[in-house]
Amino acid sequence: MMAYTPKDFLVWGEIPVTDMDAATRFYQHVTGAELELVTDGPNPMLLFRPKDPANGVALSIYPGTPAPDGVGPTLHLAA
């Protein structure tokens, strides 16, 4: 699969996951985006970056407890 970095990804989002390795594989596969693992903070985070890195971070995935089914945040897409 060819890596693709979308011009616009999300306005902002945070996704808690219980398994960072599985989350990396899943989100890279379903989005085709390159994820950046950042480990310089208190917890590791996977970052989705927009095509222009000067625009910051579009989404982060971090170790945490996901919300139960049917409950949780809504992610807003910029298209």
mmCIF file of N, CA and C in Angstrom:
data_model
loop_
_atom_site.group_PDB
_atom_site.id
_atom_site.type_symbol
_atom_site.label_atom_id
_atom_site.label_comp_id
_atom_site.label_asym_id
_atom_site.label_seq_id
_atom_site.Cartn_x
_atom_site.Cartn_y
_atom_site.Cartn_z
ATOM 1 N N MET A 1 0.841 -1.172 0.000
ATOM 2 C CA MET A 1 0.000 0.000 0.000
ATOM 3 C C MET A 1 0.889 1.240 0.000
ATOM 4 N N MET A 2 0.572 2.181 -0.864
ATOM 5 C CA MET A 2 1.339 3.407 -0.942
ATOM 6 C C MET A 2 0.911 4.362 0.170
ATOM 7 N N ALA A 3 1.883 4.949 0.860
ATOM 8 C CA ALA A 3 1.567 5.881 1.936
ATOM 9 C C ALA A 3 0.947 7.144 1.348
ATOM 10 N N TYR A 4 -0.060 7.648 1.994
ATOM 11 C CA TYR A 4 -0.762 8.842 1.537
ATOM 12 C C TYR A 4 -0.973 9.765 2.729
ATOM 13 N N THR A 5 -0.620 11.015 2.581
ATOM 14 C CA THR A 5 -0.884 12.010 3.603
ATOM 15 C C THR A 5 -1.926 12.964 3.047
ATOM 16 N N PRO A 6 -3.142 12.937 3.594
ATOM 17 C CA PRO A 6 -4.202 13.785 3.055
ATOM 18 C C PRO A 6 -3.924 15.260 3.292
ATOM 19 N N LYS A 7 -4.434 16.103 2.397
ATOM 20 C CA LYS A 7 -4.299 17.550 2.569
ATOM 21 C C LYS A 7 -5.023 17.999 3.834
ATOM 22 N N ASP A 8 -6.244 17.540 4.019
ATOM 23 C CA ASP A 8 -7.037 17.862 5.207
ATOM 24 C C ASP A 8 -7.463 16.553 5.845
ATOM 25 N N PHE A 9 -7.271 16.431 7.126
ATOM 26 C CA PHE A 9 -7.622 15.171 7.773
ATOM 27 C C PHE A 9 -8.778 15.383 8.736
ATOM 28 N N LEU A 10 -8.522 15.877 9.902
ATOM 29 C CA LEU A 10 -9.552 16.187 10.889
ATOM 30 C C LEU A 10 -9.342 17.598 11.390
ATOM 31 N N VAL A 11 -10.401 18.202 11.876
ATOM 32 C CA VAL A 11 -10.245 19.480 12.547
ATOM 33 C C VAL A 11 -9.442 19.243 13.826
ATOM 34 N N TRP A 12 -9.843 18.279 14.608
ATOM 35 C CA TRP A 12 -9.074 17.820 15.774
ATOM 36 C C TRP A 12 -9.756 16.588 16.320
ATOM 37 N N GLY A 13 -8.973 15.694 16.858
ATOM 38 C CA GLY A 13 -9.533 14.514 17.489
ATOM 39 C C GLY A 13 -8.516 13.848 18.384
ATOM 40 N N GLU A 14 -8.989 13.180 19.393
ATOM 41 C CA GLU A 14 -8.165 12.363 20.274
ATOM 42 C C GLU A 14 -8.859 11.026 20.429
ATOM 43 N N ILE A 15 -8.122 9.954 20.227
ATOM 44 C CA ILE A 15 -8.700 8.618 20.318
ATOM 45 C C ILE A 15 -7.939 7.817 21.372
ATOM 46 N N PRO A 16 -8.592 7.454 22.479
ATOM 47 C CA PRO A 16 -7.932 6.597 23.456
ATOM 48 C C PRO A 16 -7.979 5.144 22.989
ATOM 49 N N VAL A 17 -6.879 4.431 23.151
ATOM 50 C CA VAL A 17 -6.816 3.021 22.751
ATOM 51 C C VAL A 17 -6.124 2.219 23.848
ATOM 52 N N THR A 18 -6.438 0.953 23.930
ATOM 53 C CA THR A 18 -5.815 0.087 24.933
ATOM 54 C C THR A 18 -4.585 -0.639 24.394
ATOM 55 N N ASP A 19 -4.392 -0.652 23.081
ATOM 56 C CA ASP A 19 -3.266 -1.358 22.469
ATOM 57 C C ASP A 19 -2.685 -0.478 21.365
ATOM 58 N N MET A 20 -1.593 0.213 21.674
ATOM 59 C CA MET A 20 -0.993 1.151 20.723
ATOM 60 C C MET A 20 -0.494 0.450 19.459
ATOM 61 N N ASP A 21 0.092 -0.739 19.599
ATOM 62 C CA ASP A 21 0.591 -1.454 18.419
ATOM 63 C C ASP A 21 -0.548 -1.825 17.471
ATOM 64 N N ALA A 22 -1.631 -2.361 18.039
ATOM 65 C CA ALA A 22 -2.785 -2.728 17.217
ATOM 66 C C ALA A 22 -3.415 -1.478 16.599
ATOM 67 N N ALA A 23 -3.472 -0.381 17.360
ATOM 68 C CA ALA A 23 -4.041 0.868 16.842
ATOM 69 C C ALA A 23 -3.200 1.397 15.689
ATOM 70 N N THR A 24 -1.884 1.309 15.809
ATOM 71 C CA THR A 24 -1.005 1.757 14.724
ATOM 72 C C THR A 24 -1.306 0.976 13.453
ATOM 73 N N ARG A 25 -1.324 -0.339 13.564
ATOM 74 C CA ARG A 25 -1.596 -1.169 12.386
ATOM 75 C C ARG A 25 -2.972 -0.871 11.804
ATOM 76 N N PHE A 26 -3.987 -0.786 12.645
ATOM 77 C CA PHE A 26 -5.357 -0.558 12.176
ATOM 78 C C PHE A 26 -5.490 0.791 11.473
ATOM 79 N N TYR A 27 -5.094 1.878 12.130
ATOM 80 C CA TYR A 27 -5.311 3.209 11.564
ATOM 81 C C TYR A 27 -4.433 3.464 10.342
ATOM 82 N N GLN A 28 -3.217 2.909 10.301
ATOM 83 C CA GLN A 28 -2.420 3.050 9.088
ATOM 84 C C GLN A 28 -3.076 2.297 7.942
ATOM 85 N N HIS A 29 -3.622 1.126 8.224
ATOM 86 C CA HIS A 29 -4.258 0.329 7.179
ATOM 87 C C HIS A 29 -5.530 0.991 6.647
ATOM 88 N N VAL A 30 -6.413 1.420 7.535
ATOM 89 C CA VAL A 30 -7.707 1.937 7.066
ATOM 90 C C VAL A 30 -7.625 3.348 6.501
ATOM 91 N N THR A 31 -6.611 4.139 6.911
ATOM 92 C CA THR A 31 -6.523 5.510 6.400
ATOM 93 C C THR A 31 -5.433 5.680 5.347
ATOM 94 N N GLY A 32 -4.448 4.801 5.341
ATOM 95 C CA GLY A 32 -3.316 4.959 4.441
ATOM 96 C C GLY A 32 -2.373 6.068 4.873
ATOM 97 N N ALA A 33 -2.611 6.658 6.034
ATOM 98 C CA ALA A 33 -1.784 7.757 6.533
ATOM 99 C C ALA A 33 -0.557 7.214 7.255
ATOM 100 N N GLU A 34 0.504 8.000 7.213
ATOM 101 C CA GLU A 34 1.678 7.701 8.024
ATOM 102 C C GLU A 34 1.409 8.245 9.420
ATOM 103 N N LEU A 35 1.636 7.445 10.444
ATOM 104 C CA LEU A 35 1.472 7.907 11.819
ATOM 105 C C LEU A 35 2.845 8.139 12.420
ATOM 106 N N GLU A 36 2.959 9.188 13.209
ATOM 107 C CA GLU A 36 4.225 9.505 13.866
ATOM 108 C C GLU A 36 4.103 9.156 15.345
ATOM 109 N N LEU A 37 4.979 8.291 15.839
ATOM 110 C CA LEU A 37 4.996 7.948 17.260
ATOM 111 C C LEU A 37 5.863 8.973 17.981
ATOM 112 N N VAL A 38 5.279 9.648 18.959
ATOM 113 C CA VAL A 38 5.982 10.648 19.752
ATOM 114 C C VAL A 38 6.061 10.129 21.180
ATOM 115 N N THR A 39 7.257 10.092 21.722
ATOM 116 C CA THR A 39 7.440 9.526 23.065
ATOM 117 C C THR A 39 8.099 10.501 24.027
ATOM 118 N N ASP A 40 8.111 11.792 23.705
ATOM 119 C CA ASP A 40 8.809 12.749 24.562
ATOM 120 C C ASP A 40 7.933 13.338 25.672
ATOM 121 N N GLY A 41 6.694 12.923 25.764
ATOM 122 C CA GLY A 41 5.797 13.399 26.816
ATOM 123 C C GLY A 41 5.576 12.324 27.868
ATOM 124 N N PRO A 42 4.615 12.534 28.735
ATOM 125 C CA PRO A 42 4.353 11.547 29.792
ATOM 126 C C PRO A 42 3.792 10.224 29.254
ATOM 127 N N ASN A 43 3.137 10.268 28.101
ATOM 128 C CA ASN A 43 2.592 9.061 27.474
ATOM 129 C C ASN A 43 2.947 9.079 25.988
ATOM 130 N N PRO A 44 3.143 7.891 25.402
ATOM 131 C CA PRO A 44 3.358 7.876 23.947
ATOM 132 C C PRO A 44 2.078 8.299 23.231
ATOM 133 N N MET A 45 2.235 8.932 22.079
ATOM 134 C CA MET A 45 1.094 9.327 21.263
ATOM 135 C C MET A 45 1.415 9.036 19.809
ATOM 136 N N LEU A 46 0.391 8.589 19.072
ATOM 137 C CA LEU A 46 0.487 8.465 17.622
ATOM 138 C C LEU A 46 -0.155 9.709 17.044
ATOM 139 N N LEU A 47 0.546 10.374 16.135
ATOM 140 C CA LEU A 47 0.028 11.617 15.571
ATOM 141 C C LEU A 47 -0.278 11.455 14.092
ATOM 142 N N PHE A 48 -1.456 11.894 13.706
ATOM 143 C CA PHE A 48 -1.801 12.085 12.300
ATOM 144 C C PHE A 48 -1.446 13.537 12.008
ATOM 145 N N ARG A 49 -0.652 13.766 11.001
ATOM 146 C CA ARG A 49 -0.300 15.135 10.636
ATOM 147 C C ARG A 49 -0.944 15.474 9.292
ATOM 148 N N PRO A 50 -1.375 16.723 9.113
ATOM 149 C CA PRO A 50 -1.881 17.125 7.811
ATOM 150 C C PRO A 50 -0.727 17.174 6.807
ATOM 151 N N LYS A 51 -1.055 17.294 5.544
ATOM 152 C CA LYS A 51 -0.039 17.298 4.489
ATOM 153 C C LYS A 51 1.014 18.372 4.726
ATOM 154 N N ASP A 52 0.597 19.545 5.162
ATOM 155 C CA ASP A 52 1.533 20.621 5.478
ATOM 156 C C ASP A 52 1.823 20.566 6.980
ATOM 157 N N PRO A 53 3.009 20.087 7.382
ATOM 158 C CA PRO A 53 3.325 19.949 8.815
ATOM 159 C C PRO A 53 3.234 21.263 9.580
ATOM 160 N N ALA A 54 3.322 22.394 8.897
ATOM 161 C CA ALA A 54 3.196 23.686 9.578
ATOM 162 C C ALA A 54 1.803 23.865 10.163
ATOM 163 N N ASN A 55 0.838 23.077 9.683
ATOM 164 C CA ASN A 55 -0.531 23.166 10.197
ATOM 165 C C ASN A 55 -0.719 22.392 11.489
ATOM 166 N N GLY A 56 0.337 21.747 12.005
ATOM 167 C CA GLY A 56 0.249 21.089 13.297
ATOM 168 C C GLY A 56 -0.167 19.636 13.218
ATOM 169 N N VAL A 57 -1.008 19.224 14.142
ATOM 170 C CA VAL A 57 -1.453 17.844 14.288
ATOM 171 C C VAL A 57 -2.950 17.794 14.052
ATOM 172 N N ALA A 58 -3.412 16.787 13.327
ATOM 173 C CA ALA A 58 -4.834 16.670 13.041
ATOM 174 C C ALA A 58 -5.536 15.734 14.023
ATOM 175 N N LEU A 59 -4.799 14.762 14.553
ATOM 176 C CA LEU A 59 -5.424 13.744 15.403
ATOM 177 C C LEU A 59 -4.348 13.085 16.227
ATOM 178 N N SER A 60 -4.660 12.764 17.465
ATOM 179 C CA SER A 60 -3.718 11.992 18.264
ATOM 180 C C SER A 60 -4.411 10.748 18.804
ATOM 181 N N ILE A 61 -3.633 9.690 18.915
ATOM 182 C CA ILE A 61 -4.078 8.430 19.505
ATOM 183 C C ILE A 61 -3.184 8.198 20.709
ATOM 184 N N TYR A 62 -3.774 7.891 21.840
ATOM 185 C CA TYR A 62 -2.989 7.775 23.066
ATOM 186 C C TYR A 62 -3.483 6.609 23.908
ATOM 187 N N PRO A 63 -2.642 6.089 24.810
ATOM 188 C CA PRO A 63 -3.090 5.009 25.688
ATOM 189 C C PRO A 63 -4.171 5.535 26.627
ATOM 190 N N GLY A 64 -5.277 4.847 26.687
ATOM 191 C CA GLY A 64 -6.370 5.271 27.546
ATOM 192 C C GLY A 64 -7.498 4.267 27.506
ATOM 193 N N THR A 65 -8.592 4.634 28.093
ATOM 194 C CA THR A 65 -9.759 3.759 28.135
ATOM 195 C C THR A 65 -10.801 4.274 27.154
ATOM 196 N N PRO A 66 -11.050 3.538 26.075
ATOM 197 C CA PRO A 66 -12.071 3.974 25.116
ATOM 198 C C PRO A 66 -13.459 4.035 25.774
ATOM 199 N N ALA A 67 -14.293 4.917 25.246
ATOM 200 C CA ALA A 67 -15.672 5.025 25.729
ATOM 201 C C ALA A 67 -16.443 3.770 25.349
ATOM 202 N N PRO A 68 -17.467 3.433 26.130
ATOM 203 C CA PRO A 68 -18.298 2.275 25.764
ATOM 204 C C PRO A 68 -19.011 2.513 24.432
ATOM 205 N N ASP A 69 -19.471 1.446 23.810
ATOM 206 C CA ASP A 69 -20.185 1.553 22.540
ATOM 207 C C ASP A 69 -21.339 2.547 22.650
ATOM 208 N N GLY A 70 -21.448 3.415 21.650
ATOM 209 C CA GLY A 70 -22.545 4.371 21.600
ATOM 210 C C GLY A 70 -22.323 5.622 22.415
ATOM 211 N N VAL A 71 -21.172 5.739 23.071
ATOM 212 C CA VAL A 71 -20.867 6.897 23.901
ATOM 213 C C VAL A 71 -19.469 7.377 23.521
ATOM 214 N N GLY A 72 -19.261 8.662 23.488
ATOM 215 C CA GLY A 72 -17.922 9.161 23.213
ATOM 216 C C GLY A 72 -17.944 10.360 22.297
ATOM 217 N N PRO A 73 -16.756 10.821 21.891
ATOM 218 C CA PRO A 73 -16.673 12.041 21.107
ATOM 219 C C PRO A 73 -17.099 11.829 19.654
ATOM 220 N N THR A 74 -17.432 12.920 19.016
ATOM 221 C CA THR A 74 -17.690 12.936 17.594
ATOM 222 C C THR A 74 -16.492 13.573 16.917
ATOM 223 N N LEU A 75 -15.948 12.947 15.890
ATOM 224 C CA LEU A 75 -14.822 13.513 15.158
ATOM 225 C C LEU A 75 -15.364 14.290 13.969
ATOM 226 N N HIS A 76 -14.849 15.491 13.751
ATOM 227 C CA HIS A 76 -15.306 16.347 12.668
ATOM 228 C C HIS A 76 -14.295 16.336 11.539
ATOM 229 N N LEU A 77 -14.736 15.976 10.353
ATOM 230 C CA LEU A 77 -13.872 15.935 9.185
ATOM 231 C C LEU A 77 -13.910 17.266 8.455
ATOM 232 N N ALA A 78 -12.749 17.686 7.963
ATOM 233 C CA ALA A 78 -12.684 18.871 7.109
ATOM 234 C C ALA A 78 -12.465 18.379 5.689
ATOM 235 N N ALA A 79 -13.397 18.645 4.804
ATOM 236 C CA ALA A 79 -13.287 18.160 3.433
ATOM 237 C C ALA A 79 -13.304 19.321 2.464
#
